[in-house]
mmCIF file of C-alpha atoms in Angstrom:
data_model
loop_
_atom_site.group_PDB
_atom_site.id
_atom_site.type_symbol
_atom_site.label_atom_id
_atom_site.label_comp_id
_atom_site.label_asym_id
_atom_site.label_seq_id
_atom_site.Cartn_x
_atom_site.Cartn_y
_atom_site.Cartn_z
ATOM 1 C CA GLN A 6 81.054 92.692 96.863
ATOM 2 C CA GLN A 7 82.523 93.373 93.445
ATOM 3 C CA PRO A 8 83.054 90.209 91.369
ATOM 4 C CA VAL A 9 86.719 89.409 90.813
ATOM 5 C CA GLN A 10 87.926 88.672 87.320
ATOM 6 C CA SER A 11 90.995 86.731 86.305
ATOM 7 C CA PRO A 12 93.371 87.182 84.711
ATOM 8 C CA GLN A 13 93.752 90.938 85.121
ATOM 9 C CA ALA A 14 95.399 91.187 81.740
ATOM 10 C CA VAL A 15 96.267 88.874 78.873
ATOM 11 C CA ILE A 16 98.137 89.245 75.606
ATOM 12 C CA LEU A 17 97.365 86.944 72.704
ATOM 13 C CA ARG A 18 98.451 86.422 69.150
ATOM 14 C CA GLU A 19 95.761 86.374 66.502
ATOM 15 C CA GLY A 20 94.148 82.965 66.354
ATOM 16 C CA GLU A 21 94.906 82.034 69.965
ATOM 17 C CA ASP A 22 92.263 81.264 72.568
ATOM 18 C CA ALA A 23 91.609 82.873 75.933
ATOM 19 C CA VAL A 24 89.419 82.302 78.968
ATOM 20 C CA ILE A 25 88.285 85.054 81.302
ATOM 21 C CA ASN A 26 86.815 84.147 84.651
ATOM 22 C CA CYS A 27 84.406 86.035 86.876
ATOM 23 C CA SER A 28 83.962 84.927 90.476
ATOM 24 C CA SER A 29 81.648 86.292 93.122
ATOM 25 C CA SER A 30 81.688 85.894 96.885
ATOM 26 C CA LYS A 31 77.917 86.213 96.816
ATOM 27 C CA ALA A 32 75.294 84.331 94.867
ATOM 28 C CA LEU A 33 75.078 85.124 91.195
ATOM 29 C CA TYR A 34 71.585 85.178 89.771
ATOM 30 C CA SER A 35 72.544 86.300 86.305
ATOM 31 C CA VAL A 36 75.737 87.331 84.550
ATOM 32 C CA HIS A 37 76.239 89.781 81.740
ATOM 33 C CA TRP A 38 79.430 90.190 79.739
ATOM 34 C CA TYR A 39 80.628 93.437 78.165
ATOM 35 C CA ARG A 40 83.592 94.583 76.116
ATOM 36 C CA GLN A 41 84.966 98.102 76.339
ATOM 37 C CA LYS A 42 87.281 99.575 73.751
ATOM 38 C CA HIS A 43 89.725 102.205 74.950
ATOM 39 C CA GLY A 44 87.971 105.516 75.573
ATOM 40 C CA GLU A 45 84.563 104.138 74.660
ATOM 41 C CA ALA A 46 81.511 102.913 76.522
ATOM 42 C CA PRO A 47 81.110 99.209 77.297
ATOM 43 C CA VAL A 48 79.156 97.195 74.764
ATOM 44 C CA PHE A 49 76.955 94.288 75.745
ATOM 45 C CA LEU A 50 78.055 90.824 74.547
ATOM 46 C CA MET A 51 75.693 88.351 76.190
ATOM 47 C CA ILE A 52 73.605 87.511 79.212
ATOM 48 C CA LEU A 53 73.379 84.219 81.101
ATOM 49 C CA LEU A 54 70.343 83.777 83.260
ATOM 50 C CA LYS A 55 70.438 80.214 84.507
ATOM 51 C CA GLY A 56 73.024 78.128 86.218
ATOM 52 C CA GLY A 57 74.816 75.980 83.710
ATOM 53 C CA GLU A 58 73.659 78.087 80.801
ATOM 54 C CA GLN A 59 76.050 78.537 77.945
ATOM 55 C CA LYS A 60 75.753 81.032 75.154
ATOM 56 C CA GLY A 61 77.688 81.989 72.084
ATOM 57 C CA HIS A 62 78.285 85.154 70.126
ATOM 58 C CA GLU A 63 80.380 84.700 66.988
ATOM 59 C CA LYS A 64 83.537 83.035 68.343
ATOM 60 C CA ILE A 65 82.870 84.262 71.868
ATOM 61 C CA SER A 66 80.937 82.057 74.244
ATOM 62 C CA ALA A 67 80.278 81.962 77.965
ATOM 63 C CA SER A 68 79.225 79.611 80.708
ATOM 64 C CA PHE A 69 77.603 80.194 84.074
ATOM 65 C CA ASN A 70 78.110 77.934 87.073
ATOM 66 C CA GLU A 71 75.589 79.090 89.629
ATOM 67 C CA LYS A 72 76.804 76.709 92.340
ATOM 68 C CA LYS A 73 80.384 77.894 92.077
ATOM 69 C CA GLN A 74 79.195 81.492 91.763
ATOM 70 C CA GLN A 75 81.286 82.029 88.693
ATOM 71 C CA SER A 76 81.107 82.597 84.985
ATOM 72 C CA SER A 77 83.686 82.183 82.245
ATOM 73 C CA LEU A 78 84.040 83.894 78.898
ATOM 74 C CA TYR A 79 85.715 81.936 76.104
ATOM 75 C CA LEU A 80 87.324 83.656 73.145
ATOM 76 C CA THR A 81 88.386 81.289 70.410
ATOM 77 C CA ALA A 82 90.573 82.033 67.408
ATOM 78 C CA SER A 83 90.962 85.598 68.649
ATOM 79 C CA GLN A 84 90.915 88.490 66.216
ATOM 80 C CA LEU A 85 92.480 91.936 66.500
ATOM 81 C CA SER A 86 89.008 93.349 67.062
ATOM 82 C CA TYR A 87 88.714 91.390 70.299
ATOM 83 C CA SER A 88 91.162 93.711 72.024
ATOM 84 C CA GLY A 89 89.663 95.693 74.864
ATOM 85 C CA THR A 90 88.649 95.342 78.478
ATOM 86 C CA TYR A 91 86.088 92.719 79.358
ATOM 87 C CA PHE A 92 83.725 93.096 82.275
ATOM 88 C CA CYS A 93 81.254 90.757 83.834
ATOM 89 C CA GLY A 94 78.199 92.421 85.305
ATOM 90 C CA THR A 95 75.539 91.255 87.714
ATOM 91 C CA GLU A 96 72.565 92.408 89.728
ATOM 92 C CA ILE A 97 73.381 92.145 93.432
ATOM 93 C CA HIS A 98 69.932 90.857 94.347
ATOM 94 C CA PRO A 99 67.167 90.100 91.860
ATOM 95 C CA GLY A 100 64.698 92.937 91.773
ATOM 96 C CA THR A 101 66.966 95.532 93.365
ATOM 97 C CA TYR A 102 68.335 96.673 90.004
ATOM 98 C CA LYS A 103 71.617 97.442 91.738
ATOM 99 C CA TYR A 104 73.938 96.524 88.920
ATOM 100 C CA ILE A 105 77.664 96.161 89.463
ATOM 101 C CA PHE A 106 80.621 95.097 87.377
ATOM 102 C CA GLY A 107 83.623 92.897 87.913
ATOM 103 C CA THR A 108 87.181 94.142 88.219
ATOM 104 C CA GLY A 109 87.815 93.835 84.483
ATOM 105 C CA THR A 110 90.258 91.950 82.260
ATOM 106 C CA ARG A 111 92.410 93.770 79.711
ATOM 107 C CA LEU A 112 92.847 91.731 76.558
ATOM 108 C CA LYS A 113 95.251 92.643 73.788
ATOM 109 C CA VAL A 114 95.449 90.695 70.570
ATOM 110 C CA LEU A 115 98.611 91.104 68.527
ATOM 111 C CA ALA A 116 98.987 90.456 64.807
ATOM 112 C CA SER B 18 64.454 102.126 69.183
ATOM 113 C CA GLN B 19 65.950 103.238 72.446
ATOM 114 C CA THR B 20 68.823 105.685 72.615
ATOM 115 C CA ILE B 21 70.750 107.277 75.425
ATOM 116 C CA HIS B 22 72.349 110.696 75.283
ATOM 117 C CA GLN B 23 75.023 111.895 77.623
ATOM 118 C CA TRP B 24 76.788 115.218 77.591
ATOM 119 C CA PRO B 25 79.215 116.830 77.554
ATOM 120 C CA ALA B 26 81.731 114.389 76.092
ATOM 121 C CA THR B 27 84.715 116.138 77.635
ATOM 122 C CA LEU B 28 84.997 118.535 80.531
ATOM 123 C CA VAL B 29 87.894 120.280 82.262
ATOM 124 C CA GLN B 30 86.954 121.912 85.538
ATOM 125 C CA PRO B 31 88.961 123.615 88.290
ATOM 126 C CA VAL B 32 88.991 122.240 91.808
ATOM 127 C CA GLY B 33 86.117 123.650 93.826
ATOM 128 C CA SER B 34 83.889 124.340 90.853
ATOM 129 C CA PRO B 35 80.403 122.814 90.489
ATOM 130 C CA LEU B 36 79.508 119.971 88.164
ATOM 131 C CA SER B 37 76.418 118.981 86.264
ATOM 132 C CA LEU B 38 76.327 116.018 83.885
ATOM 133 C CA GLU B 39 73.115 115.153 82.141
ATOM 134 C CA CYS B 40 71.799 111.950 80.679
ATOM 135 C CA THR B 41 68.553 111.354 78.833
ATOM 136 C CA VAL B 42 66.998 108.201 77.452
ATOM 137 C CA GLU B 43 64.615 108.011 74.527
ATOM 138 C CA GLY B 44 62.296 105.277 73.360
ATOM 139 C CA THR B 45 61.441 103.636 76.661
ATOM 140 C CA SER B 46 59.462 104.402 79.792
ATOM 141 C CA ASN B 47 60.426 104.046 83.433
ATOM 142 C CA PRO B 48 63.957 102.811 82.760
ATOM 143 C CA ASN B 49 66.412 101.965 85.504
ATOM 144 C CA LEU B 50 69.143 104.585 85.356
ATOM 145 C CA TYR B 51 72.725 104.401 86.523
ATOM 146 C CA TRP B 52 75.815 106.556 86.966
ATOM 147 C CA TYR B 53 79.209 104.859 86.951
ATOM 148 C CA ARG B 54 82.699 106.255 87.262
ATOM 149 C CA GLN B 55 85.810 104.728 85.794
ATOM 150 C CA ALA B 56 89.239 105.897 86.903
ATOM 151 C CA ALA B 57 92.007 105.576 84.318
ATOM 152 C CA GLY B 58 92.728 101.907 83.643
ATOM 153 C CA ARG B 59 90.310 100.783 86.320
ATOM 154 C CA GLY B 60 86.907 99.157 86.608
ATOM 155 C CA LEU B 61 83.382 100.554 86.680
ATOM 156 C CA GLN B 62 82.324 101.920 90.039
ATOM 157 C CA LEU B 63 78.593 102.256 90.641
ATOM 158 C CA LEU B 64 77.821 105.724 91.991
ATOM 159 C CA PHE B 65 74.029 106.029 91.867
ATOM 160 C CA TYR B 66 71.082 104.147 90.507
ATOM 161 C CA SER B 67 67.412 104.972 90.184
ATOM 162 C CA VAL B 68 64.350 102.843 89.546
ATOM 163 C CA GLY B 69 61.924 105.754 89.270
ATOM 164 C CA ILE B 70 61.435 109.501 89.461
ATOM 165 C CA GLY B 71 62.802 110.859 92.705
ATOM 166 C CA GLN B 72 64.123 107.435 93.762
ATOM 167 C CA ILE B 73 67.896 107.588 94.043
ATOM 168 C CA SER B 74 70.154 105.011 95.662
ATOM 169 C CA SER B 75 73.639 106.182 96.521
ATOM 170 C CA GLU B 76 76.544 103.784 96.581
ATOM 171 C CA VAL B 77 79.395 106.162 97.221
ATOM 172 C CA PRO B 78 79.234 108.701 100.082
ATOM 173 C CA GLN B 79 81.184 111.505 98.451
ATOM 174 C CA ASN B 80 80.615 115.037 97.298
ATOM 175 C CA LEU B 81 78.521 113.830 94.389
ATOM 176 C CA SER B 82 74.744 113.733 94.158
ATOM 177 C CA ALA B 83 72.223 112.575 91.594
ATOM 178 C CA SER B 84 68.714 113.581 90.705
ATOM 179 C CA ARG B 85 65.997 112.265 88.446
ATOM 180 C CA PRO B 86 63.657 115.154 87.774
ATOM 181 C CA GLN B 87 61.915 113.395 84.902
ATOM 182 C CA ASP B 88 61.315 109.777 84.014
ATOM 183 C CA ARG B 89 64.075 109.603 81.445
ATOM 184 C CA GLN B 90 66.487 112.203 82.765
ATOM 185 C CA PHE B 91 69.320 111.538 85.185
ATOM 186 C CA ILE B 92 71.651 114.246 86.433
ATOM 187 C CA LEU B 93 74.947 113.915 88.284
ATOM 188 C CA SER B 94 76.034 116.941 90.289
ATOM 189 C CA SER B 95 78.650 118.246 92.612
ATOM 190 C CA LYS B 96 78.840 121.543 94.483
ATOM 191 C CA LYS B 97 82.624 121.499 94.740
ATOM 192 C CA LEU B 98 84.823 119.230 92.661
ATOM 193 C CA LEU B 99 87.872 117.484 94.062
ATOM 194 C CA LEU B 100 90.927 116.321 92.127
ATOM 195 C CA SER B 101 89.863 112.753 92.920
ATOM 196 C CA ASP B 102 86.623 113.303 90.988
ATOM 197 C CA SER B 103 88.514 113.064 87.704
ATOM 198 C CA GLY B 104 87.525 110.090 85.601
ATOM 199 C CA PHE B 105 85.276 108.729 82.908
ATOM 200 C CA TYR B 106 81.618 109.040 83.873
ATOM 201 C CA LEU B 107 79.136 106.722 82.249
ATOM 202 C CA CYS B 108 75.371 106.868 82.329
ATOM 203 C CA ALA B 109 73.447 103.672 81.601
ATOM 204 C CA TRP B 110 69.896 102.423 81.468
ATOM 205 C CA SER B 111 68.234 99.043 81.683
ATOM 206 C CA ALA B 112 64.711 97.816 81.116
ATOM 207 C CA PRO B 113 62.149 98.586 83.793
ATOM 208 C CA ARG B 114 60.839 96.283 86.484
ATOM 209 C CA GLY B 115 60.043 92.705 85.665
ATOM 210 C CA LYS B 116 62.548 92.333 82.883
ATOM 211 C CA ASN B 117 66.109 91.102 83.060
ATOM 212 C CA THR B 118 68.063 92.810 80.346
ATOM 213 C CA GLU B 119 71.455 94.273 79.854
ATOM 214 C CA ALA B 120 72.645 97.798 80.560
ATOM 215 C CA PHE B 121 72.989 100.230 77.674
ATOM 216 C CA PHE B 122 75.610 102.916 78.073
ATOM 217 C CA GLY B 123 75.927 106.488 76.950
ATOM 218 C CA GLN B 124 79.139 107.573 75.306
ATOM 219 C CA GLY B 125 80.575 108.870 78.551
ATOM 220 C CA THR B 126 81.983 112.128 79.859
ATOM 221 C CA ARG B 127 85.688 112.433 80.441
ATOM 222 C CA LEU B 128 86.101 114.785 83.387
ATOM 223 C CA THR B 129 89.448 116.256 84.316
ATOM 224 C CA VAL B 130 89.628 118.293 87.494
ATOM 225 C CA VAL B 131 92.617 120.626 87.531
#
C-alpha cells in the first residue's frame, strides 16, 4: 500500500540535476512532497492535486501523472541545502484522511 | 498562525516501562491528527490517525495506543515498552474536513528503549 520511491539513494555534485519518482499500486488522488533533514521533522515542499499538474518551488518542481499513478520530483542545479530524505505523501482515499508516505529517497549533494 | 508542540524531544526508557508522548496543536480547530514512527534510516510508518475527539484509527496492531481527549491534543501511549519500539516519533496535523492541505509536523521525539 505504501508508495515506492526510486532511487532509494542518490549522490550528486553541486549543480547537478536529479529526479525522484514515486509510484503507487493504487490510485493517487493527490501527491505531497516533503524533505527531511537528518534528525528533524519533514518539511512540506509542494502539493499536486490534479493529474498532469506540475508545480515549482525555487529550483524544485514536480509532476503528477494520475493515469500512471506516479509523481516525479525534479531538482535542478542542486545545492548543498538540498541534501536530505525526500518523501512523497498521499491520502489513501479522498476523505478518509489516512495519510501515508512513500519509502523515501536519500539525497546527498557534495561540494 | 498554527503551531504544533510535541514533547519530550528525547526519551530513554527501560524495556517494560510505560510511555506517554503528548502533542498539542494551536491556532486551528478540529484538525486531523497523526502519529508516525520512523526507525533509523527508514521511512515514515503511520501508527494512528484521528479526525475528531475520541475517533482513533489504528494502523499498527502493537502494544501502542492513542487517545484524543481534547480537540487539539493527541497522546501516544504504551503500557509496556519493547526494544522494537525505539525510533523517532512524529506527531502531525492537517486541515479539517473538506480541505486538502499538507501535513505539518512536530519536532519529534527520539525514543530509545534500553
